[in-house]
Coordinates of N, CA and C in Angstrom, one line a residue:
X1 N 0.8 -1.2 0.0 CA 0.0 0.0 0.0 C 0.9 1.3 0.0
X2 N 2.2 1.0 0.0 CA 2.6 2.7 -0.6 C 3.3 3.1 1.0
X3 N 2.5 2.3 2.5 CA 3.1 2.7 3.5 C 4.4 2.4 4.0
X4 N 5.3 2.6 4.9 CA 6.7 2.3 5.4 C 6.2 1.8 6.8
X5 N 6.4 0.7 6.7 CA 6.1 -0.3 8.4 C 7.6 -0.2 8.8
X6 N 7.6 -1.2 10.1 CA 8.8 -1.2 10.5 C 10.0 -2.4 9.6
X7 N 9.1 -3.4 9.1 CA 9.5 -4.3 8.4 C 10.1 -3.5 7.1
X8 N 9.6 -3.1 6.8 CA 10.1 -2.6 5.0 C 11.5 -1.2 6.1
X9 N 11.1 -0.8 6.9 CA 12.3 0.5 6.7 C 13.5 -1.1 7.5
X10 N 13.7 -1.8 7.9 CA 14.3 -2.6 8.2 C 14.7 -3.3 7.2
X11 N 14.2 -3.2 6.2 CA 14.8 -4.0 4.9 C 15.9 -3.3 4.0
X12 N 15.2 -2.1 4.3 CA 15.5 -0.4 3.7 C 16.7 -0.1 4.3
X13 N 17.1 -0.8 5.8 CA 18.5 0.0 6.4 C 19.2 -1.1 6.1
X14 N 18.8 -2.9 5.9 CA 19.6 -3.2 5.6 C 20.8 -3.4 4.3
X15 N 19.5 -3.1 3.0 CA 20.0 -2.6 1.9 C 21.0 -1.5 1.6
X16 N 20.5 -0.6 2.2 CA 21.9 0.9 2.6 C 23.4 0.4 3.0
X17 N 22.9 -0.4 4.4 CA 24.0 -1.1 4.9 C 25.0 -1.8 4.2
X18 N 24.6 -2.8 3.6 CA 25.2 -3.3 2.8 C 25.8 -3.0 1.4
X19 N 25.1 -2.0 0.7 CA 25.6 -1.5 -0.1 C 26.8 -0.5 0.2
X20 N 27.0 -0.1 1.0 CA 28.0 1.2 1.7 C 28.8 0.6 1.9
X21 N 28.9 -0.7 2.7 CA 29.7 -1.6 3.0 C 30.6 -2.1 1.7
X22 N 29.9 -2.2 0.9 CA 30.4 -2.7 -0.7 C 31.2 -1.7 -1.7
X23 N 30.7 -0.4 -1.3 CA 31.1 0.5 -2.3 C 32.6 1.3 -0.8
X24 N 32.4 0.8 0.5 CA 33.7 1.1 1.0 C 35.1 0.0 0.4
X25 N 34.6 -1.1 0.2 CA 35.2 -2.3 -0.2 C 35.9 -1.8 -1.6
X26 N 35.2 -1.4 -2.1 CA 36.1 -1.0 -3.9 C 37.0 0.1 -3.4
X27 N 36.2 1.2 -2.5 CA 37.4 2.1 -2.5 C 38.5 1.9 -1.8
X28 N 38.4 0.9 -1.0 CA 39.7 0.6 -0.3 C 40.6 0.2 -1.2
X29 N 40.0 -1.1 -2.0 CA 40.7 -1.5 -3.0 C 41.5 -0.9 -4.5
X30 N 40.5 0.6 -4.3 CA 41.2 1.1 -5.4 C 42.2 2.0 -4.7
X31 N 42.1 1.9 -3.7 CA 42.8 2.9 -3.5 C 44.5 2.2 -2.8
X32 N 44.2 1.1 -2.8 CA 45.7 0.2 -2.6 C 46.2 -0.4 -3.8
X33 N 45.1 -0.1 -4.9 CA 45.8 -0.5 -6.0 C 45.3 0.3 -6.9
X34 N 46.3 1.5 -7.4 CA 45.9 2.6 -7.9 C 46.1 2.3 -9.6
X35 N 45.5 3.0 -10.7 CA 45.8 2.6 -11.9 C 46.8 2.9 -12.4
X36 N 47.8 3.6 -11.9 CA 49.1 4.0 -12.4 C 49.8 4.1 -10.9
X37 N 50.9 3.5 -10.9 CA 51.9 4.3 -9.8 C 53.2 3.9 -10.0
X38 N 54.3 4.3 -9.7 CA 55.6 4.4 -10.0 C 56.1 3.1 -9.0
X39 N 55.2 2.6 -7.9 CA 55.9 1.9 -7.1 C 55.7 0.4 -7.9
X40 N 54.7 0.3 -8.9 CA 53.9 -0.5 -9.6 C 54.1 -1.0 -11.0
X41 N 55.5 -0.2 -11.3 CA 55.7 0.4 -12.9 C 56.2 -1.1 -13.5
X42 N 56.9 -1.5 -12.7 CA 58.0 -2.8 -13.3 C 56.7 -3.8 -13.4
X43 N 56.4 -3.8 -11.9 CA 55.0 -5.2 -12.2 C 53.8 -5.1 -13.5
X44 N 53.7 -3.5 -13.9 CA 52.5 -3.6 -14.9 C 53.4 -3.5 -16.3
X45 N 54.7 -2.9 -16.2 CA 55.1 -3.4 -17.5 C 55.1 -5.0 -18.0
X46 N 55.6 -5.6 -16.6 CA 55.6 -7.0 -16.7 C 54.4 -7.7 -17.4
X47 N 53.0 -7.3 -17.0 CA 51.8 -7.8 -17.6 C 51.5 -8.0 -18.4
X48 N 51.6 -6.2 -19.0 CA 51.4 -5.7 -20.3 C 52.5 -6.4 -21.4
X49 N 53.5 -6.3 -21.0 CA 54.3 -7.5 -22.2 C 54.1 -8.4 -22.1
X50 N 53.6 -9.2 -21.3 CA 53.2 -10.8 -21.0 C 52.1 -10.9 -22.2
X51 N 51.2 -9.7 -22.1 CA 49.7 -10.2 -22.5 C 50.0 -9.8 -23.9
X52 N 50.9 -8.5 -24.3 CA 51.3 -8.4 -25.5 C 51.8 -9.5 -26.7
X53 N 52.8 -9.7 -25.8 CA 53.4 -11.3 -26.4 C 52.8 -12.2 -26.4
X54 N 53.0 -13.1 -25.0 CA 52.4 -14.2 -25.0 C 50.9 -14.4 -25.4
X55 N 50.3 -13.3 -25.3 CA 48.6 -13.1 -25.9 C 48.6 -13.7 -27.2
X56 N 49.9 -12.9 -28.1 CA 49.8 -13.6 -29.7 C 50.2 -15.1 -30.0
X57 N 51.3 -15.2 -29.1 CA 51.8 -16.9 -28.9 C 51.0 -17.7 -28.4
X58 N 50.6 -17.6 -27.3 CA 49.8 -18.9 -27.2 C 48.4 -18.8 -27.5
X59 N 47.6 -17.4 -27.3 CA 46.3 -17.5 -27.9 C 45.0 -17.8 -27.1
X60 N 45.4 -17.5 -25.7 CA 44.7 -17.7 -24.3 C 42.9 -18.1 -25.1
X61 N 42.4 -19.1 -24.4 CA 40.6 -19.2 -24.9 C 40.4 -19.4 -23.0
X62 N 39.7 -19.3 -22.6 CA 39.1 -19.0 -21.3 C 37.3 -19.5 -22.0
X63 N 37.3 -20.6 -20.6 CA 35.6 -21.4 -20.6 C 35.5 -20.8 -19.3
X64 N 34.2 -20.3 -18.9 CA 34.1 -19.8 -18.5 C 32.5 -21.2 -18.0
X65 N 33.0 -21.9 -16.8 CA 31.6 -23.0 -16.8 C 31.1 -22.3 -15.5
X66 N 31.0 -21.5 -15.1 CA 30.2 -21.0 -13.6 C 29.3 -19.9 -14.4
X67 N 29.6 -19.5 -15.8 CA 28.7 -18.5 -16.0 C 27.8 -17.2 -14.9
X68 N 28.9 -17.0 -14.5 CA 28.2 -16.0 -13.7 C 28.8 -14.7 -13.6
X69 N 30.3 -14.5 -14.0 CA 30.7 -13.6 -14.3 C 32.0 -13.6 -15.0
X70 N 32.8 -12.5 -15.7 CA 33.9 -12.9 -16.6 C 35.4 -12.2 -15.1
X71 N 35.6 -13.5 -14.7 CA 36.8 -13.9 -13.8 C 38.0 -12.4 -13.5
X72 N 38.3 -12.4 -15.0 CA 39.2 -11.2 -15.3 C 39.2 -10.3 -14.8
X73 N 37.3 -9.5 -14.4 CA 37.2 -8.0 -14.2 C 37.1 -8.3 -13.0
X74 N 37.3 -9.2 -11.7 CA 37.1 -9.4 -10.2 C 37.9 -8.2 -10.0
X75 N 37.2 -7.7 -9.1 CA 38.5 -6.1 -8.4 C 38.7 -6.2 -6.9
X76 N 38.4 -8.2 -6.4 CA 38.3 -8.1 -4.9 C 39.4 -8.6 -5.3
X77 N 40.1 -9.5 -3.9 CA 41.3 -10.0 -3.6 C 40.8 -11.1 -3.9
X78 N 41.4 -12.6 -4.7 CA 41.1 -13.7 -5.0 C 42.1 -15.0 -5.2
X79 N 41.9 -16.2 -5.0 CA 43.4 -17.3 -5.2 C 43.0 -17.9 -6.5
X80 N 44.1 -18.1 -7.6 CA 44.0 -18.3 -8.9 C 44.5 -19.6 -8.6
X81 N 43.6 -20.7 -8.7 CA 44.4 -22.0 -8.0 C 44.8 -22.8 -9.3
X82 N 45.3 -23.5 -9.6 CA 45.4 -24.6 -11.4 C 46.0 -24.8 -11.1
X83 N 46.3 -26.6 -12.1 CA 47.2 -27.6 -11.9 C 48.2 -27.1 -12.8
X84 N 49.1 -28.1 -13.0 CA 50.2 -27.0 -13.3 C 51.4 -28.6 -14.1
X85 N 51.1 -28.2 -15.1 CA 52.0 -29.1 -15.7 C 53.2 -28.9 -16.8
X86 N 53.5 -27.3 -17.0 CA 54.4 -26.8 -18.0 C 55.0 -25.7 -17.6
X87 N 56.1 -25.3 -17.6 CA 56.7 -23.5 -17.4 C 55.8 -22.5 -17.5
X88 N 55.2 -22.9 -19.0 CA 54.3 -22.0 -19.3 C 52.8 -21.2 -18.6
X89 N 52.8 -22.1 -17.6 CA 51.5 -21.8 -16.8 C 50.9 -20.6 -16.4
X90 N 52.0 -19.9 -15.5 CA 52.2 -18.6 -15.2 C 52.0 -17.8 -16.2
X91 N 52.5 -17.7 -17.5 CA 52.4 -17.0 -17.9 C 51.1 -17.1 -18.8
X92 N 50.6 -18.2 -18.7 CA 49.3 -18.6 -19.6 C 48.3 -17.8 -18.7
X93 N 48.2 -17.6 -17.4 CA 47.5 -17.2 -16.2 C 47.4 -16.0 -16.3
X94 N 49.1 -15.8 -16.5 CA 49.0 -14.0 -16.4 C 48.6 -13.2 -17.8
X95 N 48.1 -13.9 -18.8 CA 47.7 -13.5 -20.0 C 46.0 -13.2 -19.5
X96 N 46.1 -14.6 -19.3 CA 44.2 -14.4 -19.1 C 43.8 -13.5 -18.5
X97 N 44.5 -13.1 -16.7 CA 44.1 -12.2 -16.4 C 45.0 -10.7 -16.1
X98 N 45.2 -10.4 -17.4 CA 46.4 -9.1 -17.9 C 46.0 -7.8 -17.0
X99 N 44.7 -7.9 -17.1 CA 43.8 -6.7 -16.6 C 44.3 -6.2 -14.9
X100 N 44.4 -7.5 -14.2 CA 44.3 -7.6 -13.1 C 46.3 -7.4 -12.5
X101 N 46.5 -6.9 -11.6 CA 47.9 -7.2 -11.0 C 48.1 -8.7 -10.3
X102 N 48.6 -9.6 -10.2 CA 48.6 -10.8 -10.4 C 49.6 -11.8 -9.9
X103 N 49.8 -11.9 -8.4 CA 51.3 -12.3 -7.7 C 51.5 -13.6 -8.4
X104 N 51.9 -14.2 -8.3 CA 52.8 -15.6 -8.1 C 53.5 -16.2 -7.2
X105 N 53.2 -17.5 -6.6 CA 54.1 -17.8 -5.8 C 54.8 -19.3 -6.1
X106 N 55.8 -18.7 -6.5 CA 57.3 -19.6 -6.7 C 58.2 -20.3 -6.0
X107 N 58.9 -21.4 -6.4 CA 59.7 -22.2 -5.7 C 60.9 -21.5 -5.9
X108 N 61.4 -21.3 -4.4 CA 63.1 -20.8 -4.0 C 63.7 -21.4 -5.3
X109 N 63.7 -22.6 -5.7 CA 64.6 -22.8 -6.4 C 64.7 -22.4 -7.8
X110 N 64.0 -22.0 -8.4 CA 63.8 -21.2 -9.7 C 64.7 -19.7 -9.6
X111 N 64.4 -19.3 -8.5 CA 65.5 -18.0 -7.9 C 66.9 -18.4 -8.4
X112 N 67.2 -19.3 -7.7 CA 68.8 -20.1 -8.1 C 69.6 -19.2 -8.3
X113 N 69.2 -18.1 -6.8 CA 70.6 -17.4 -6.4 C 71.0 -16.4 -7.9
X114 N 70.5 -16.2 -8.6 CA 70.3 -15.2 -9.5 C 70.2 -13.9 -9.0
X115 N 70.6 -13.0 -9.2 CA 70.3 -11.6 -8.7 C 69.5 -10.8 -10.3
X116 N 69.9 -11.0 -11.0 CA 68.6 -10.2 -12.2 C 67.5 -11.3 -12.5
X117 N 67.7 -12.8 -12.2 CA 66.2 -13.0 -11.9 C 65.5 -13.1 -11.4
X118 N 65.9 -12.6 -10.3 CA 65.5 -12.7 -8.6 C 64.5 -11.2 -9.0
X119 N 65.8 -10.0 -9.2 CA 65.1 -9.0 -9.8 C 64.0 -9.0 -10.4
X120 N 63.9 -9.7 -11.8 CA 62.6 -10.1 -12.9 C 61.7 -10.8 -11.9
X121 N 61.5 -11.5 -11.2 CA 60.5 -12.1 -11.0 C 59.9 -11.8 -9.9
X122 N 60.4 -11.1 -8.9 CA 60.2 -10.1 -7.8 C 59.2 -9.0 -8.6
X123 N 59.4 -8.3 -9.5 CA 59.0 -7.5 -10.1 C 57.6 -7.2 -10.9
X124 N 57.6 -8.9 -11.1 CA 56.2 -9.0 -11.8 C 55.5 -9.8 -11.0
X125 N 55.8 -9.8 -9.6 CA 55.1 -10.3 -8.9 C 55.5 -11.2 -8.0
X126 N 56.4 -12.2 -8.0 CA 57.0 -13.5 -7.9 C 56.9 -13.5 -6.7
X127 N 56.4 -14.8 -5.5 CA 56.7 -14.5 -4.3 C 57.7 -16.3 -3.8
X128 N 58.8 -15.7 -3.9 CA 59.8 -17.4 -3.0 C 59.1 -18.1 -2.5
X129 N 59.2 -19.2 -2.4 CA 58.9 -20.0 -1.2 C 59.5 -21.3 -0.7
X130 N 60.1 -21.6 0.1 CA 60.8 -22.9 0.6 C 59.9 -23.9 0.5
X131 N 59.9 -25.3 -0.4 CA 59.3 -26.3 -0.6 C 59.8 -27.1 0.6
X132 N 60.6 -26.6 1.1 CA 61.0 -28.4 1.9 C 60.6 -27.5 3.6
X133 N 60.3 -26.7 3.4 CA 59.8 -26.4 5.2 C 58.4 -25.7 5.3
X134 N 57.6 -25.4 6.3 CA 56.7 -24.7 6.7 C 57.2 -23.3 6.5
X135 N 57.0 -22.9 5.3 CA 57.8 -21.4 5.3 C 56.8 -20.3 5.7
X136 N 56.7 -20.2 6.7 CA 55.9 -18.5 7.6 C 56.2 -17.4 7.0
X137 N 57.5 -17.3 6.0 CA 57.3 -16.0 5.6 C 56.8 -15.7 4.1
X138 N 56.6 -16.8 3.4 CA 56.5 -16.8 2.4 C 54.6 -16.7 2.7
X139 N 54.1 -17.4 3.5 CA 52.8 -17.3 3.7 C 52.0 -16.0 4.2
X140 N 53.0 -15.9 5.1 CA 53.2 -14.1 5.3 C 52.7 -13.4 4.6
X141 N 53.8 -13.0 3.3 CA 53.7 -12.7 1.8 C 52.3 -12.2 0.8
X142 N 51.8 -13.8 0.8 CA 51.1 -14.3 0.0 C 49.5 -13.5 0.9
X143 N 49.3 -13.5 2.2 CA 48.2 -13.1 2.8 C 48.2 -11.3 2.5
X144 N 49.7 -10.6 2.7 CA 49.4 -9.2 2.8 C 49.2 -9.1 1.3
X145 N 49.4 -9.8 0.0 CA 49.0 -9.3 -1.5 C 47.5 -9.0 -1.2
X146 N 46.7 -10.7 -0.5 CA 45.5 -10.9 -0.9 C 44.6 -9.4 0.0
X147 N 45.2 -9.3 1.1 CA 44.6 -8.2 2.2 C 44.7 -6.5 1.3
X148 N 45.7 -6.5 0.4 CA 45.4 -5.3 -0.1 C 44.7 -5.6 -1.6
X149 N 43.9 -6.1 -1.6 CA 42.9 -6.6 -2.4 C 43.8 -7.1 -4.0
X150 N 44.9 -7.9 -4.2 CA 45.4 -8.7 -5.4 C 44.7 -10.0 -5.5
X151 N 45.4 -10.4 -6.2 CA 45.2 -11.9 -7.4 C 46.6 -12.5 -6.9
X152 N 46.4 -13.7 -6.6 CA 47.5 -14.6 -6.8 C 47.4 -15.9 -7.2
X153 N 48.4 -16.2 -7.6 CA 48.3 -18.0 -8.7 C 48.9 -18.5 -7.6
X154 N 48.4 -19.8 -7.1 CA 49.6 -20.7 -6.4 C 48.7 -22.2 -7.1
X155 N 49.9 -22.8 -7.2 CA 49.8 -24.6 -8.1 C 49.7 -25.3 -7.1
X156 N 48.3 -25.6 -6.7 CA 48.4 -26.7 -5.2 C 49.1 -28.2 -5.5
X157 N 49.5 -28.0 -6.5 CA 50.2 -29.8 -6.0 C 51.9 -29.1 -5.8
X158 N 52.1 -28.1 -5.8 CA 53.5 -27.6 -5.9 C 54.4 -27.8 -6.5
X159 N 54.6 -28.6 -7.4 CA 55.6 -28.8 -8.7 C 54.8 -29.2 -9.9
X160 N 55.3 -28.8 -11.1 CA 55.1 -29.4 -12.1 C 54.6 -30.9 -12.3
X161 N 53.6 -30.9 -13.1 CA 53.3 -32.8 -13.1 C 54.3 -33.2 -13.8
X162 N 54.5 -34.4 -13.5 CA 56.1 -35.3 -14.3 C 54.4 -36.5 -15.4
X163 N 53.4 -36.5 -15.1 CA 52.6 -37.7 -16.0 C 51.1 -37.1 -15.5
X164 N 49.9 -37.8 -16.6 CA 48.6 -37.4 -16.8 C 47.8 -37.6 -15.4
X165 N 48.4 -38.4 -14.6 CA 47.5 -38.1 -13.5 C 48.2 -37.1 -12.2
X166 N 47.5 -36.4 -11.9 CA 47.7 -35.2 -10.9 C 48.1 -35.8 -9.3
X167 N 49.1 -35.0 -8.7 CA 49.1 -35.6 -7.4 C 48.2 -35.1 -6.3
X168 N 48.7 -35.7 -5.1 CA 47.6 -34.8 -4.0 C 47.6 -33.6 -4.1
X169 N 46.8 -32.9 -3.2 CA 46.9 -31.2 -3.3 C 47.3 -31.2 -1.6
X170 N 48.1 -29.9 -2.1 CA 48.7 -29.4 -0.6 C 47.6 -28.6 -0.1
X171 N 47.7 -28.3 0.9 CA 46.7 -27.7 2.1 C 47.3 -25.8 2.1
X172 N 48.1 -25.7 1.4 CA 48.5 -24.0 1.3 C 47.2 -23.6 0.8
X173 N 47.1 -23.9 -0.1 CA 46.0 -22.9 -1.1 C 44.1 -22.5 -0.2
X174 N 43.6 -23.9 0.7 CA 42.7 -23.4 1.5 C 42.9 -22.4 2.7
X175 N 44.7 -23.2 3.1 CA 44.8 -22.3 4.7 C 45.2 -20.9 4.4
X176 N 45.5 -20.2 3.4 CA 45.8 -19.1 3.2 C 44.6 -18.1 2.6
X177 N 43.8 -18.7 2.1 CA 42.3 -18.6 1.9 C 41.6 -18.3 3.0
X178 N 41.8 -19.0 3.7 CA 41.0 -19.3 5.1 C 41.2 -18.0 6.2
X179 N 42.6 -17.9 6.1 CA 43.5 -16.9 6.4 C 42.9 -15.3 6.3
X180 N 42.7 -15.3 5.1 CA 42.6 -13.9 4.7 C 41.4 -13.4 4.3
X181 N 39.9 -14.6 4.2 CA 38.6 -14.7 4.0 C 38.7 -14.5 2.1
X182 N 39.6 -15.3 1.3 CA 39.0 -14.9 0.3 C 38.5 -16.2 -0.4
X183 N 38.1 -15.7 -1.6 CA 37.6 -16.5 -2.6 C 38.7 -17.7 -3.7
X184 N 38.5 -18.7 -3.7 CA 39.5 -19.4 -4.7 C 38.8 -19.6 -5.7
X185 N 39.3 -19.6 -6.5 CA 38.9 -19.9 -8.6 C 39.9 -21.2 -8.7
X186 N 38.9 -22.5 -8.7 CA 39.4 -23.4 -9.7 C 39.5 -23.4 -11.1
X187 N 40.7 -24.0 -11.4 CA 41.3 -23.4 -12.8 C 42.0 -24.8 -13.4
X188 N 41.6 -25.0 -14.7 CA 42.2 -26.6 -15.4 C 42.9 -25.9 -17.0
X189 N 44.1 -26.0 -16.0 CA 44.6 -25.7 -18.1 C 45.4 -27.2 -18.7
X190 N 44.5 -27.1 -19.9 CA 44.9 -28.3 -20.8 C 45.9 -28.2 -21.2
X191 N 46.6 -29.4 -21.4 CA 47.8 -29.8 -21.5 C 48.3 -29.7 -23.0
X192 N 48.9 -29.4 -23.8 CA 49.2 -29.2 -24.9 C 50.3 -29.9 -25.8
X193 N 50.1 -30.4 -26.8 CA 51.3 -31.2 -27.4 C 53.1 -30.1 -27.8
X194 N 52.1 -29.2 -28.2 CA 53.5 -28.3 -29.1 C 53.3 -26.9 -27.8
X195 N 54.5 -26.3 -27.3 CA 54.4 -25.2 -26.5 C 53.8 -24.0 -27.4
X196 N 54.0 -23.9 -28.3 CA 53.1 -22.6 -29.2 C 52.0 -23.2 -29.6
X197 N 51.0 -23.1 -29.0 CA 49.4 -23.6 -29.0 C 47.9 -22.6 -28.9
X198 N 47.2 -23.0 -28.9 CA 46.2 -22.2 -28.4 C 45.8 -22.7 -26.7
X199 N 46.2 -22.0 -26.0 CA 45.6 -22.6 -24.4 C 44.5 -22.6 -24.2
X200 N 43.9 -23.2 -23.9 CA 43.0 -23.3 -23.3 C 43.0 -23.7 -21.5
X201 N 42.1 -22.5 -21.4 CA 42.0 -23.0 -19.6 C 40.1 -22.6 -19.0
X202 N 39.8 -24.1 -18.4 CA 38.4 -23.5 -17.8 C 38.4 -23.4 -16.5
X203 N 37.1 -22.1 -15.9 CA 37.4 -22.1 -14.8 C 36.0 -22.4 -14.0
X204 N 36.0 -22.7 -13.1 CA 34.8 -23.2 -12.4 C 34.1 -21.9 -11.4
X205 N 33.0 -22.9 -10.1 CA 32.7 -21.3 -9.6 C 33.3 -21.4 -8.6
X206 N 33.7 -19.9 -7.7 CA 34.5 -19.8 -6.8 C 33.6 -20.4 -5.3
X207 N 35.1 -21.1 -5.3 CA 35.1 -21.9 -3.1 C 35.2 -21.0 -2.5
X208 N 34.2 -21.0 -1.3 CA 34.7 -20.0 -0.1 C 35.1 -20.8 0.8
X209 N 36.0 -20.4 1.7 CA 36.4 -21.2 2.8 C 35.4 -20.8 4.0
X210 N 35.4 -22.0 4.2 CA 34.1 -21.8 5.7 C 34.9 -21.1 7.4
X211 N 36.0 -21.7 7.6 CA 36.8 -21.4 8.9 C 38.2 -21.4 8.6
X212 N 38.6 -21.2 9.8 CA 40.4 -21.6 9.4 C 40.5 -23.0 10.5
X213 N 39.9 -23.4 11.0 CA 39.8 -24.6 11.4 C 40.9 -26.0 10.7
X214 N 41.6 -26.6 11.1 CA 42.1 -27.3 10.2 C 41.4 -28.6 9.0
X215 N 40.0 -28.7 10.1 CA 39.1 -29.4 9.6 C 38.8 -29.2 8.3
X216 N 38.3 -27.4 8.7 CA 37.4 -26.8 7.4 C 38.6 -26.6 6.3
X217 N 40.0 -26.2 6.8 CA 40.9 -26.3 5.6 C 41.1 -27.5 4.8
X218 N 41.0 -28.8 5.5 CA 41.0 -29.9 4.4 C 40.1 -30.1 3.7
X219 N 38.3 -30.1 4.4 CA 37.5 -30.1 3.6 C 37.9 -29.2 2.5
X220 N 38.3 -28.4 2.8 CA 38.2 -26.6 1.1 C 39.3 -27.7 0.1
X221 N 40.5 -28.3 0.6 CA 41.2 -28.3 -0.5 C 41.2 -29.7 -1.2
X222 N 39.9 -30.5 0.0 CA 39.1 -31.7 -0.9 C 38.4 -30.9 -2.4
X223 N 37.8 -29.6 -1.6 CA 37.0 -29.1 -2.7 C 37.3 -29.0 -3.8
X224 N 38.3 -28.7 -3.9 CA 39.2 -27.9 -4.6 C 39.8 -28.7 -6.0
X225 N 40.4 -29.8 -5.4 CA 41.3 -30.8 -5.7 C 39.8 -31.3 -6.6
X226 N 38.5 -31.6 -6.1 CA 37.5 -32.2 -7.2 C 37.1 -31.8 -8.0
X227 N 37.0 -30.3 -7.7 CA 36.6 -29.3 -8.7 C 37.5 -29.4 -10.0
X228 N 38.6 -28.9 -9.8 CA 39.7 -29.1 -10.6 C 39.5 -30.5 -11.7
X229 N 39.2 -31.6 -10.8 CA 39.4 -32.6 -11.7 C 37.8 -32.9 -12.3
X230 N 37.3 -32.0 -11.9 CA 35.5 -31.9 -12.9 C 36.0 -30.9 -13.8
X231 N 37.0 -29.9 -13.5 CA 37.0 -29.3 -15.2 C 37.8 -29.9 -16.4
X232 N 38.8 -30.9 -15.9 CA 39.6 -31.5 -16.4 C 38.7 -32.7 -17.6
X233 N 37.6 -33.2 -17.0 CA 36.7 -34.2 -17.1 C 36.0 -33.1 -18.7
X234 N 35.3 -32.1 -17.8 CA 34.7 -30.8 -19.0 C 35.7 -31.2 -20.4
X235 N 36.5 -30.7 -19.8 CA 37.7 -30.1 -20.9 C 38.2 -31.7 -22.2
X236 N 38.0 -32.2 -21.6 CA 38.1 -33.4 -22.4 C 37.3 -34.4 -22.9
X237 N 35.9 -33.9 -22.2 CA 34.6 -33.9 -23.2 C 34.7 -33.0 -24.3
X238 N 35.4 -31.8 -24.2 CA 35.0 -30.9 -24.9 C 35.8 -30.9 -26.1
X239 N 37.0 -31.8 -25.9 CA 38.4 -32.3 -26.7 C 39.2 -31.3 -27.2

C-alpha cells in the first residue's frame, strides 16, 4: 500500500548497509591499487608485455563454466588456483588475467641465487617459497597481496606434473584462503602437445572457505582438488 512499516524501513537500512559496505570495499581496493603508480611500474610493464606477447603466442581461450561472471574484471582479492603441468603456466594465467595485478608464488629454487632473476621475478610479482619447510614467511607474503585486495596464482600440487594423472593437493592454497577470508577460482589448463598452441584454460565457480579450522581447511582443498578434476573431465569432453 505505498506505506513504510517497520519491516520494509528494516529491509530499507539493511540494503543501505550493505551496499556502503560494498562500495567502502572497492574504495579501499582502489585505492591500494591505484591505476598507475611508480611503485607499480615494473610489475605492470611486466603484464602488459606478457599479454602483449604471450597473448599472440599462445592465444589464451578461457571457458568460463560457472557463468556468472567474466573472472578477469574481479576487483576483490582472490586465489588463482590450477594444476600446473608446464613452465608456461604462469604466464598462460598472467595473460588471461592481464587486466588484473597478479602475484605468483614460486619455488626458491627457480630463484637459483640469481640476482637479475630474482630481480625479474620479484618484479612481476614472484613471491619465493621454501618447498621443503613450513615457510611462515612466504605465507606471510602471499596473505598481505590478498589483504590489499590482489590476485594470486599458487599450483596446489607444488611442482610441475612429471605424468597425466595429478598428485595430492597441498593444504597452502585453503589455509591461506582461510586466512585472509577470500575467494579461490578453480582453474584446469589443458595440456598441450607443441608449447606454441592455443591454451585453453576453464574455470569453475569460486570456493569459499568456511573457517580456518584445520578441519574446514581440508575439507576446502578436498574441494578444490574435485573441482579441478570436474573441469579437467569438461575439458576433455570438450576435446
Amino acid at each position: 500500500n505505498g506505506e513504510l512499516n517497520k519491516e520494509k524501513i528494516d529491509e530499507l537500512n539493511q540494503y543501505f548497509v550493505k551496499n556502503i559496505a560494498e562500495l567502502r570495499r572497492k574504495t579501499h581496493i582502489r585505492k591500494q591499487n591505484p591505476l598507475f603508480s611508480f611503485k607499480n611500474i615494473f610489475m605492470d610493464f611486466g603484464r602488459l608485455t606478457a599479454y602483449l606477447h604471450f597473448g599472440i603466442l599462445f592465444r589464451v581461450h578461457t571457458h568460463d563454466y560457472a557463468k556468472i561472471q567474466k573472472y578477469h574484471q574481479i576487483d576483490g582479492p582472490f586465489i588463482l588456483a590450477s594444476n600446473h603441468h608446464s613452465f608456461s603456466d604462469p604466464l598462460v594465467l598472467m595473460t588471461a588475467f592481464f587486466r588484473r595485478r597478479v602475484h605468483i608464488l614460486i619455488a626458491k629454487e627457480v630463484y637459483d641465487n640469481r640476482r637479475l632473476r630474482s630481480f625479474m621475478l620479484n618484479g612481476i610479482g614472484g613471491i619465493p617459497i621454501d618447498r621443503s619447510i613450513f615457510d611462515v614467511e612466504a605465507i606471510g607474503k602471499c596473505c598481505d597481496v590478498l589483504k590489499r585486495g590482489r590476485a594470486l596464482i599458487i599450483f596446489p600440487e607444488g611442482h610441475i606434473e612429471t605424468s597425466d594423472n595429478e598428485d595430492a593437493f597441498k593444504d597452502g592454497v585453503a589455509m591461506i584462503a582461510s586466512r585472509t577470508n577470500v575467494p579461490i577460482l578453480p582453474i584446469y589448463i589443458v595440456r598441450t602437445k607443441k608449447w606454441i598452441a592455443t591454451k585453453h584454460i576453464f574455470t569453475g565457480e569460486l570456493i569459499y572457505p568456511k573457517s580456518s579450522s584445520m578441519k574446514s581447511v581440508k575439507e576446502c582443498s578436498k574441494i578444490l582438488e574435485d573441482k579441478i578434476e570436474e573441469l579437467k573431465e569438461i575439458a576433455i569432453k570438450e576435446g
